[in-house]
């Protein structure tokens, strides 16, 4: 063993390497946005909470992922795992009922892929400032009724990161801690063809899916644990080239809402590669990256036909089906063999499942 290897072994021992325990006793979550497909994430969270085998450190989310993130955190703050499960279930059931408002209600404000509906032509002729001048959004009422944001400011058991896109420069803004309120979450889910931009402190925001879906690099930086689980719900792969206008628009949405996650994964891979050098052993960031283990649960891998499904579909039967698939996927993940795979090696199979 040469001097550098000996030094590396000493530092790894001193600062700790991912120990391969399965399932991880503590986990950070990255929850992707994707409209009604967020019910899959509800199922994943429900099963993880039911297992009682792990705690959560930091949770990042965008759009539907942001809703699930704040519901999870507030439920845990209010009464622990059972309260979080009840809160998630109640929100998604109420969301389905509220969808009866039609194009001026939840469906028009909640989901990428909305261009696939008949409402899309209308939104291309008129802006939401014309057809909804009063900025009516039932989600605002629902969110404020289900989440106690004041409690989250002072008693959240997890650190929260919620992403939105600044209209002025197209860059992501990640709301944290006391910044997170109903308006921040609505900004994260603000599709500009369907809703007025959400203005916070004189800055206008659109859906975070355009810039950070979900925030990954910020999550790695904020997290104090080695294991990070990405719950991906927007389909990445398409079996066939779309030809109809509806199919093309839906595929464009899917590509757009996956682009930022793929870019962040590639950036993370480069950083992890650099951390393997001696300089990485001597920096706190390098030591963290050497320990990092990224896992993922992808909805399209368990839900056949998801790429052709409508992300604005809030029918209760459809949402329950997504939830059940999410629960099953999480159960499979929890029952997996001991995982001691550490990045950068684990980046390659993760990226392979993203590649066409």
mmCIF file of C-alpha atoms in Angstrom:
data_model
loop_
_atom_site.group_PDB
_atom_site.id
_atom_site.type_symbol
_atom_site.label_atom_id
_atom_site.label_comp_id
_atom_site.label_asym_id
_atom_site.label_seq_id
_atom_site.Cartn_x
_atom_site.Cartn_y
_atom_site.Cartn_z
ATOM 1 C CA UNK A 1 0.000 0.000 0.000
ATOM 2 C CA UNK A 2 1.479 3.352 -1.019
ATOM 3 C CA UNK A 3 1.400 6.526 1.020
ATOM 4 C CA UNK A 4 -1.622 8.007 -0.784
ATOM 5 C CA UNK A 5 -3.661 4.798 -0.365
ATOM 6 C CA UNK A 6 -2.763 4.625 3.311
ATOM 7 C CA UNK A 7 -3.738 8.267 3.798
ATOM 8 C CA UNK A 8 -6.996 7.686 1.953
ATOM 9 C CA UNK A 9 -7.869 4.660 4.080
ATOM 10 C CA UNK A 10 -7.142 6.639 7.248
ATOM 11 C CA UNK A 11 -9.350 9.537 6.170
ATOM 12 C CA UNK A 12 -12.181 7.246 5.038
ATOM 13 C CA UNK A 13 -12.104 5.568 8.443
ATOM 14 C CA UNK A 14 -11.999 8.887 10.279
ATOM 15 C CA UNK A 15 -14.833 10.532 8.371
ATOM 16 C CA UNK A 16 -16.984 7.494 7.663
ATOM 17 C CA UNK A 17 -18.046 5.689 4.504
ATOM 18 C CA UNK A 18 -21.562 4.600 3.656
ATOM 19 C CA UNK A 19 -21.868 1.397 5.691
ATOM 20 C CA UNK A 20 -24.209 -0.448 3.349
ATOM 21 C CA UNK A 21 -26.983 -0.980 5.936
ATOM 22 C CA UNK A 22 -30.241 -1.868 4.230
ATOM 23 C CA UNK A 23 -32.671 -0.272 4.316
ATOM 24 C CA UNK A 24 -30.847 2.931 5.256
ATOM 25 C CA UNK A 25 -31.813 4.054 8.763
ATOM 26 C CA UNK A 26 -31.963 7.676 7.606
ATOM 27 C CA UNK A 27 -32.697 8.911 4.114
ATOM 28 C CA UNK A 28 -33.006 12.111 2.101
ATOM 29 C CA UNK A 29 -35.629 12.361 -0.637
ATOM 30 C CA UNK A 30 -35.777 14.096 -4.021
ATOM 31 C CA UNK A 31 -39.397 14.206 -5.207
ATOM 32 C CA UNK A 32 -39.941 14.989 -8.880
ATOM 33 C CA UNK A 33 -42.942 16.890 -10.201
ATOM 34 C CA UNK A 34 -45.297 15.421 -12.771
ATOM 35 C CA UNK A 35 -48.898 16.424 -12.135
ATOM 36 C CA UNK A 36 -51.318 13.729 -11.098
ATOM 37 C CA UNK A 37 -48.494 11.199 -11.397
ATOM 38 C CA UNK A 38 -47.496 12.608 -8.003
ATOM 39 C CA UNK A 39 -49.976 10.087 -6.579
ATOM 40 C CA UNK A 40 -47.287 7.483 -7.295
ATOM 41 C CA UNK A 41 -44.989 9.397 -4.932
ATOM 42 C CA UNK A 42 -47.800 9.449 -2.378
ATOM 43 C CA UNK A 43 -47.769 5.637 -2.550
ATOM 44 C CA UNK A 44 -43.988 5.481 -2.156
ATOM 45 C CA UNK A 45 -44.079 7.755 0.885
ATOM 46 C CA UNK A 46 -47.017 5.850 2.361
ATOM 47 C CA UNK A 47 -45.099 2.573 2.192
ATOM 48 C CA UNK A 48 -41.869 4.067 3.566
ATOM 49 C CA UNK A 49 -43.794 5.596 6.465
ATOM 50 C CA UNK A 50 -45.652 2.351 7.101
ATOM 51 C CA UNK A 51 -42.384 0.397 7.276
ATOM 52 C CA UNK A 52 -41.119 2.434 10.221
ATOM 53 C CA UNK A 53 -37.604 1.414 9.193
ATOM 54 C CA UNK A 54 -36.137 4.837 8.473
ATOM 55 C CA UNK A 55 -36.242 8.510 9.303
ATOM 56 C CA UNK A 56 -35.982 11.374 6.827
ATOM 57 C CA UNK A 57 -33.281 14.004 6.854
ATOM 58 C CA UNK A 58 -33.832 16.455 3.974
ATOM 59 C CA UNK A 59 -36.596 16.483 1.347
ATOM 60 C CA UNK A 60 -36.537 18.423 -1.904
ATOM 61 C CA UNK A 61 -39.527 18.710 -4.183
ATOM 62 C CA UNK A 62 -40.896 20.453 -7.233
ATOM 63 C CA UNK A 63 -44.515 20.978 -8.270
ATOM 64 C CA UNK A 64 -46.429 17.819 -7.221
ATOM 65 C CA UNK A 65 -43.235 16.772 -5.455
ATOM 66 C CA UNK A 66 -43.308 20.000 -3.444
ATOM 67 C CA UNK A 67 -46.893 19.296 -2.373
ATOM 68 C CA UNK A 68 -45.942 15.798 -1.247
ATOM 69 C CA UNK A 69 -42.866 17.154 0.552
ATOM 70 C CA UNK A 70 -44.732 19.718 2.663
ATOM 71 C CA UNK A 71 -47.557 17.267 3.398
ATOM 72 C CA UNK A 72 -45.023 14.705 4.590
ATOM 73 C CA UNK A 73 -43.190 17.204 6.767
ATOM 74 C CA UNK A 74 -46.333 18.714 8.275
ATOM 75 C CA UNK A 75 -47.834 15.313 8.989
ATOM 76 C CA UNK A 76 -44.656 14.203 10.762
ATOM 77 C CA UNK A 77 -44.641 17.437 12.761
ATOM 78 C CA UNK A 78 -48.316 17.071 13.679
ATOM 79 C CA UNK A 79 -48.342 13.472 14.827
ATOM 80 C CA UNK A 80 -45.622 11.301 13.351
ATOM 81 C CA UNK A 81 -45.791 8.651 10.656
ATOM 82 C CA UNK A 82 -49.491 7.814 10.933
ATOM 83 C CA UNK A 83 -50.451 11.491 10.788
ATOM 84 C CA UNK A 84 -48.294 11.974 7.705
ATOM 85 C CA UNK A 85 -49.950 9.020 5.968
ATOM 86 C CA UNK A 86 -53.400 10.355 6.807
ATOM 87 C CA UNK A 87 -52.536 13.848 5.601
ATOM 88 C CA UNK A 88 -51.191 12.616 2.275
ATOM 89 C CA UNK A 89 -54.249 10.417 1.679
ATOM 90 C CA UNK A 90 -56.701 13.173 2.585
ATOM 91 C CA UNK A 91 -55.001 15.712 0.322
ATOM 92 C CA UNK A 92 -55.033 13.472 -2.742
ATOM 93 C CA UNK A 93 -58.647 12.467 -2.165
ATOM 94 C CA UNK A 94 -59.690 16.108 -1.798
ATOM 95 C CA UNK A 95 -57.664 17.016 -4.869
ATOM 96 C CA UNK A 96 -59.589 14.477 -6.905
ATOM 97 C CA UNK A 97 -62.914 15.856 -5.688
ATOM 98 C CA UNK A 98 -61.854 19.434 -6.404
ATOM 99 C CA UNK A 99 -61.005 18.493 -10.004
ATOM 100 C CA UNK A 100 -64.724 18.814 -10.708
ATOM 101 C CA UNK A 101 -64.057 22.554 -11.065
ATOM 102 C CA UNK A 102 -62.861 21.743 -14.582
ATOM 103 C CA UNK A 103 -60.391 23.778 -16.630
ATOM 104 C CA UNK A 104 -60.584 26.772 -14.319
ATOM 105 C CA UNK A 105 -59.919 24.581 -11.310
ATOM 106 C CA UNK A 106 -57.227 22.246 -10.112
ATOM 107 C CA UNK A 107 -56.713 20.309 -13.332
ATOM 108 C CA UNK A 108 -55.692 23.433 -15.193
ATOM 109 C CA UNK A 109 -53.174 24.483 -12.585
ATOM 110 C CA UNK A 110 -51.584 21.293 -11.352
ATOM 111 C CA UNK A 111 -50.130 19.158 -14.094
ATOM 112 C CA UNK A 112 -47.540 19.236 -16.823
ATOM 113 C CA UNK A 113 -48.947 17.427 -19.801
ATOM 114 C CA UNK A 114 -52.042 19.588 -19.636
ATOM 115 C CA UNK A 115 -51.384 20.552 -23.231
ATOM 116 C CA UNK A 116 -52.686 17.127 -24.138
ATOM 117 C CA UNK A 117 -56.248 18.138 -23.234
ATOM 118 C CA UNK A 118 -58.838 20.053 -25.205
ATOM 119 C CA UNK A 119 -58.151 23.054 -22.991
ATOM 120 C CA UNK A 120 -54.752 23.489 -24.691
ATOM 121 C CA UNK A 121 -56.117 25.286 -27.749
ATOM 122 C CA UNK A 122 -57.946 27.710 -25.500
ATOM 123 C CA UNK A 123 -54.768 28.511 -23.567
ATOM 124 C CA UNK A 124 -52.934 29.222 -26.788
ATOM 125 C CA UNK A 125 -55.531 31.783 -27.805
ATOM 126 C CA UNK A 126 -55.908 33.444 -24.412
ATOM 127 C CA UNK A 127 -53.558 33.828 -21.459
ATOM 128 C CA UNK A 128 -54.596 33.036 -17.873
ATOM 129 C CA UNK A 129 -54.613 36.785 -17.260
ATOM 130 C CA UNK A 130 -57.499 36.963 -19.732
ATOM 131 C CA UNK A 131 -59.562 33.860 -19.018
ATOM 132 C CA UNK A 132 -58.920 33.876 -15.249
ATOM 133 C CA UNK A 133 -58.427 37.570 -14.364
ATOM 134 C CA UNK A 134 -59.138 37.014 -10.652
ATOM 135 C CA UNK A 135 -56.438 34.348 -10.399
ATOM 136 C CA UNK A 136 -58.810 31.753 -8.964
ATOM 137 C CA UNK A 137 -56.872 28.700 -7.810
ATOM 138 C CA UNK A 138 -58.579 26.090 -5.604
ATOM 139 C CA UNK A 139 -55.172 24.622 -4.807
ATOM 140 C CA UNK A 140 -54.367 27.671 -2.699
ATOM 141 C CA UNK A 141 -57.356 26.991 -0.440
ATOM 142 C CA UNK A 142 -56.686 23.262 -0.306
ATOM 143 C CA UNK A 143 -53.019 23.717 0.524
ATOM 144 C CA UNK A 144 -53.645 26.242 3.300
ATOM 145 C CA UNK A 145 -56.293 23.985 4.831
ATOM 146 C CA UNK A 146 -54.077 20.889 4.810
ATOM 147 C CA UNK A 147 -50.671 22.324 5.757
ATOM 148 C CA UNK A 148 -49.834 24.404 8.818
ATOM 149 C CA UNK A 149 -46.968 26.450 7.414
ATOM 150 C CA UNK A 150 -46.397 28.239 10.707
ATOM 151 C CA UNK A 151 -45.827 24.875 12.362
ATOM 152 C CA UNK A 152 -43.398 23.937 9.600
ATOM 153 C CA UNK A 153 -41.356 27.078 10.265
ATOM 154 C CA UNK A 154 -40.654 26.079 13.852
ATOM 155 C CA UNK A 155 -41.249 22.336 14.153
ATOM 156 C CA UNK A 156 -40.506 20.640 10.851
ATOM 157 C CA UNK A 157 -38.675 17.368 11.566
ATOM 158 C CA UNK A 158 -37.057 17.480 8.120
ATOM 159 C CA UNK A 159 -35.287 20.170 6.162
ATOM 160 C CA UNK A 160 -37.369 21.219 3.155
ATOM 161 C CA UNK A 161 -36.226 22.504 -0.234
ATOM 162 C CA UNK A 162 -38.847 23.665 -2.758
ATOM 163 C CA UNK A 163 -37.860 24.760 -6.267
ATOM 164 C CA UNK A 164 -39.479 27.361 -8.521
ATOM 165 C CA UNK A 165 -38.260 29.066 -11.708
ATOM 166 C CA UNK A 166 -37.601 32.801 -11.812
ATOM 167 C CA UNK A 167 -39.461 34.258 -14.785
ATOM 168 C CA UNK A 168 -36.899 37.042 -15.274
ATOM 169 C CA UNK A 169 -33.854 34.853 -15.924
ATOM 170 C CA UNK A 170 -35.148 31.266 -16.077
ATOM 171 C CA UNK A 171 -32.962 30.148 -13.188
ATOM 172 C CA UNK A 172 -34.048 27.973 -10.302
ATOM 173 C CA UNK A 173 -34.752 29.444 -6.896
ATOM 174 C CA UNK A 174 -34.829 27.016 -3.995
ATOM 175 C CA UNK A 175 -37.014 28.081 -1.076
ATOM 176 C CA UNK A 176 -35.811 26.804 2.291
ATOM 177 C CA UNK A 177 -36.914 26.723 5.895
ATOM 178 C CA UNK A 178 -38.956 29.757 6.914
ATOM 179 C CA UNK A 179 -39.239 30.838 3.246
ATOM 180 C CA UNK A 180 -41.575 27.930 2.554
ATOM 181 C CA UNK A 181 -45.225 28.895 2.655
ATOM 182 C CA UNK A 182 -48.268 28.250 0.477
ATOM 183 C CA UNK A 183 -47.154 30.796 -2.124
ATOM 184 C CA UNK A 184 -43.727 29.171 -2.479
ATOM 185 C CA UNK A 185 -45.343 25.770 -3.076
ATOM 186 C CA UNK A 186 -47.835 27.268 -5.545
ATOM 187 C CA UNK A 187 -44.940 28.976 -7.341
ATOM 188 C CA UNK A 188 -43.271 25.583 -7.636
ATOM 189 C CA UNK A 189 -46.396 24.267 -9.400
ATOM 190 C CA UNK A 190 -47.216 27.334 -11.504
ATOM 191 C CA UNK A 191 -47.669 26.360 -15.155
ATOM 192 C CA UNK A 192 -47.653 29.671 -17.078
ATOM 193 C CA UNK A 193 -50.283 28.696 -19.671
ATOM 194 C CA UNK A 194 -52.770 27.979 -16.907
ATOM 195 C CA UNK A 195 -51.975 30.279 -14.028
ATOM 196 C CA UNK A 196 -50.735 33.761 -13.226
ATOM 197 C CA UNK A 197 -47.089 33.900 -12.227
ATOM 198 C CA UNK A 198 -46.721 33.726 -8.451
ATOM 199 C CA UNK A 199 -44.988 36.831 -7.139
ATOM 200 C CA UNK A 200 -42.976 36.598 -3.912
ATOM 201 C CA UNK A 201 -41.009 39.605 -2.663
ATOM 202 C CA UNK A 202 -41.538 41.297 -6.049
ATOM 203 C CA UNK A 203 -40.049 38.339 -7.956
ATOM 204 C CA UNK A 204 -42.267 36.408 -10.378
ATOM 205 C CA UNK A 205 -42.035 32.615 -10.483
ATOM 206 C CA UNK A 206 -43.182 29.771 -12.707
ATOM 207 C CA UNK A 207 -43.118 26.009 -12.226
ATOM 208 C CA UNK A 208 -39.858 24.653 -10.854
ATOM 209 C CA UNK A 209 -39.994 21.808 -13.362
ATOM 210 C CA UNK A 210 -38.398 24.088 -15.926
ATOM 211 C CA UNK A 211 -35.201 24.547 -13.907
ATOM 212 C CA UNK A 212 -34.886 22.006 -11.043
ATOM 213 C CA UNK A 213 -37.114 18.950 -11.093
ATOM 214 C CA UNK A 214 -36.355 18.238 -8.304
ATOM 215 C CA UNK A 215 -33.409 20.124 -6.781
ATOM 216 C CA UNK A 216 -30.600 17.566 -6.554
ATOM 217 C CA UNK A 217 -27.312 19.412 -6.040
ATOM 218 C CA UNK A 218 -28.869 21.593 -3.346
ATOM 219 C CA UNK A 219 -30.227 18.468 -1.687
ATOM 220 C CA UNK A 220 -26.809 16.787 -1.674
ATOM 221 C CA UNK A 221 -25.324 19.929 -0.144
ATOM 222 C CA UNK A 222 -28.018 20.249 2.530
ATOM 223 C CA UNK A 223 -28.311 16.575 3.460
ATOM 224 C CA UNK A 224 -26.417 15.197 6.427
ATOM 225 C CA UNK A 225 -26.823 11.539 5.413
ATOM 226 C CA UNK A 226 -25.203 9.334 2.784
ATOM 227 C CA UNK A 227 -28.341 7.865 1.190
ATOM 228 C CA UNK A 228 -30.524 9.824 -1.217
ATOM 229 C CA UNK A 229 -33.635 8.465 -2.930
ATOM 230 C CA UNK A 230 -34.977 10.062 -6.116
ATOM 231 C CA UNK A 231 -38.655 9.375 -6.783
ATOM 232 C CA UNK A 232 -39.048 10.017 -10.493
ATOM 233 C CA UNK A 233 -42.563 10.244 -11.921
ATOM 234 C CA UNK A 234 -42.258 12.080 -15.257
ATOM 235 C CA UNK A 235 -41.659 9.456 -17.960
ATOM 236 C CA UNK A 236 -38.239 9.703 -19.552
ATOM 237 C CA UNK A 237 -38.522 7.103 -22.286
ATOM 238 C CA UNK A 238 -40.835 7.007 -25.293
ATOM 239 C CA UNK A 239 -41.291 3.733 -27.169
ATOM 240 C CA UNK A 240 -42.437 5.437 -30.371
ATOM 241 C CA UNK A 241 -41.986 8.770 -32.078
ATOM 242 C CA UNK A 242 -45.142 10.838 -31.466
ATOM 243 C CA UNK A 243 -46.976 12.012 -34.571
ATOM 244 C CA UNK A 244 -50.226 13.636 -33.460
ATOM 245 C CA UNK A 245 -50.268 17.154 -32.027
ATOM 246 C CA UNK A 246 -51.440 15.854 -28.665
ATOM 247 C CA UNK A 247 -48.720 13.203 -28.526
ATOM 248 C CA UNK A 248 -46.017 15.680 -29.567
ATOM 249 C CA UNK A 249 -47.024 18.221 -26.932
ATOM 250 C CA UNK A 250 -47.106 15.556 -24.233
ATOM 251 C CA UNK A 251 -43.654 14.292 -25.217
ATOM 252 C CA UNK A 252 -42.262 17.847 -25.247
ATOM 253 C CA UNK A 253 -43.550 18.278 -21.690
ATOM 254 C CA UNK A 254 -41.867 15.046 -20.612
ATOM 255 C CA UNK A 255 -38.532 16.016 -22.143
ATOM 256 C CA UNK A 256 -38.676 19.510 -20.646
ATOM 257 C CA UNK A 257 -39.555 18.312 -17.168
ATOM 258 C CA UNK A 258 -36.761 15.721 -17.145
ATOM 259 C CA UNK A 259 -33.985 17.893 -18.588
ATOM 260 C CA UNK A 260 -32.900 19.606 -15.371
ATOM 261 C CA UNK A 261 -32.647 16.350 -13.407
ATOM 262 C CA UNK A 262 -30.456 14.765 -16.073
ATOM 263 C CA UNK A 263 -28.241 17.870 -16.148
ATOM 264 C CA UNK A 264 -27.845 17.820 -12.358
ATOM 265 C CA UNK A 265 -27.003 14.110 -12.400
ATOM 266 C CA UNK A 266 -24.271 14.742 -14.962
ATOM 267 C CA UNK A 267 -22.862 17.608 -12.894
ATOM 268 C CA UNK A 268 -22.952 15.443 -9.785
ATOM 269 C CA UNK A 269 -21.150 12.646 -11.606
ATOM 270 C CA UNK A 270 -18.316 15.005 -12.570
ATOM 271 C CA UNK A 271 -17.999 16.257 -8.999
ATOM 272 C CA UNK A 272 -17.922 12.729 -7.666
ATOM 273 C CA UNK A 273 -15.237 11.822 -10.178
ATOM 274 C CA UNK A 274 -13.080 14.676 -8.894
ATOM 275 C CA UNK A 275 -13.703 13.584 -5.306
ATOM 276 C CA UNK A 276 -11.889 10.315 -5.984
ATOM 277 C CA UNK A 277 -8.585 12.163 -6.146
ATOM 278 C CA UNK A 278 -6.486 12.936 -3.074
ATOM 279 C CA UNK A 279 -7.804 16.491 -3.007
ATOM 280 C CA UNK A 280 -11.290 15.044 -2.540
ATOM 281 C CA UNK A 281 -10.185 13.275 0.606
ATOM 282 C CA UNK A 282 -8.960 16.547 2.041
ATOM 283 C CA UNK A 283 -12.193 18.524 1.545
ATOM 284 C CA UNK A 284 -15.503 18.151 3.364
ATOM 285 C CA UNK A 285 -17.411 18.161 0.050
ATOM 286 C CA UNK A 286 -15.156 15.477 -1.368
ATOM 287 C CA UNK A 287 -15.592 13.236 1.653
ATOM 288 C CA UNK A 288 -19.367 13.662 1.489
ATOM 289 C CA UNK A 289 -19.456 12.789 -2.208
ATOM 290 C CA UNK A 290 -17.310 9.688 -1.663
ATOM 291 C CA UNK A 291 -19.891 8.397 0.808
ATOM 292 C CA UNK A 292 -22.931 9.296 -1.277
ATOM 293 C CA UNK A 293 -25.287 6.531 -2.426
ATOM 294 C CA UNK A 294 -28.043 7.576 -4.823
ATOM 295 C CA UNK A 295 -31.083 5.328 -5.231
ATOM 296 C CA UNK A 296 -34.150 5.796 -7.384
ATOM 297 C CA UNK A 297 -37.696 4.567 -7.761
ATOM 298 C CA UNK A 298 -39.074 5.347 -11.218
ATOM 299 C CA UNK A 299 -42.807 5.233 -11.873
ATOM 300 C CA UNK A 300 -42.431 4.303 -15.538
ATOM 301 C CA UNK A 301 -40.542 1.139 -14.574
ATOM 302 C CA UNK A 302 -43.556 -0.226 -12.676
ATOM 303 C CA UNK A 303 -46.559 1.456 -14.334
ATOM 304 C CA UNK A 304 -47.088 0.207 -17.888
ATOM 305 C CA UNK A 305 -48.243 2.900 -20.294
ATOM 306 C CA UNK A 306 -47.339 5.838 -18.069
ATOM 307 C CA UNK A 307 -45.712 7.695 -20.980
ATOM 308 C CA UNK A 308 -49.069 7.720 -22.778
ATOM 309 C CA UNK A 309 -51.146 8.565 -19.697
ATOM 310 C CA UNK A 310 -52.538 12.030 -19.007
ATOM 311 C CA UNK A 311 -50.816 13.834 -16.128
ATOM 312 C CA UNK A 312 -53.926 15.992 -15.657
ATOM 313 C CA UNK A 313 -56.100 12.970 -14.896
ATOM 314 C CA UNK A 314 -57.319 13.382 -11.325
ATOM 315 C CA UNK A 315 -59.914 10.622 -11.427
ATOM 316 C CA UNK A 316 -59.886 8.915 -8.038
ATOM 317 C CA UNK A 317 -59.563 5.413 -9.517
ATOM 318 C CA UNK A 318 -56.509 6.512 -11.513
ATOM 319 C CA UNK A 319 -54.911 8.185 -8.482
ATOM 320 C CA UNK A 320 -55.449 5.093 -6.330
ATOM 321 C CA UNK A 321 -53.899 2.918 -9.032
ATOM 322 C CA UNK A 322 -50.843 5.171 -9.097
ATOM 323 C CA UNK A 323 -50.675 5.077 -5.293
ATOM 324 C CA UNK A 324 -50.804 1.291 -5.273
ATOM 325 C CA UNK A 325 -48.017 1.081 -7.843
ATOM 326 C CA UNK A 326 -45.971 3.481 -5.729
ATOM 327 C CA UNK A 327 -46.503 1.366 -2.628
ATOM 328 C CA UNK A 328 -45.506 -1.780 -4.485
ATOM 329 C CA UNK A 329 -42.382 -0.138 -5.923
ATOM 330 C CA UNK A 330 -41.351 1.095 -2.467
ATOM 331 C CA UNK A 331 -41.948 -2.353 -0.963
ATOM 332 C CA UNK A 332 -39.679 -3.879 -3.607
ATOM 333 C CA UNK A 333 -37.035 -1.248 -2.925
ATOM 334 C CA UNK A 334 -37.208 -1.817 0.830
ATOM 335 C CA UNK A 335 -36.881 -5.573 0.361
ATOM 336 C CA UNK A 336 -33.848 -5.225 -1.913
ATOM 337 C CA UNK A 337 -30.581 -6.930 -1.148
ATOM 338 C CA UNK A 338 -28.039 -5.114 0.990
ATOM 339 C CA UNK A 339 -26.795 -2.161 -1.051
ATOM 340 C CA UNK A 340 -23.252 -0.952 -0.474
ATOM 341 C CA UNK A 341 -22.831 0.643 -3.891
ATOM 342 C CA UNK A 342 -21.283 4.080 -3.574
ATOM 343 C CA UNK A 343 -21.007 6.788 -6.210
ATOM 344 C CA UNK A 344 -19.470 7.246 -8.733
ATOM 345 C CA UNK A 345 -20.089 3.585 -9.520
ATOM 346 C CA UNK A 346 -23.781 3.882 -8.751
ATOM 347 C CA UNK A 347 -24.194 6.832 -11.103
ATOM 348 C CA UNK A 348 -23.667 4.647 -14.162
ATOM 349 C CA UNK A 349 -26.650 2.304 -13.642
ATOM 350 C CA UNK A 350 -28.793 5.215 -12.519
ATOM 351 C CA UNK A 351 -28.010 7.136 -15.692
ATOM 352 C CA UNK A 352 -28.480 4.019 -17.799
ATOM 353 C CA UNK A 353 -32.116 3.871 -16.792
ATOM 354 C CA UNK A 354 -32.501 7.479 -17.947
ATOM 355 C CA UNK A 355 -30.881 6.953 -21.323
ATOM 356 C CA UNK A 356 -33.073 6.299 -24.378
#
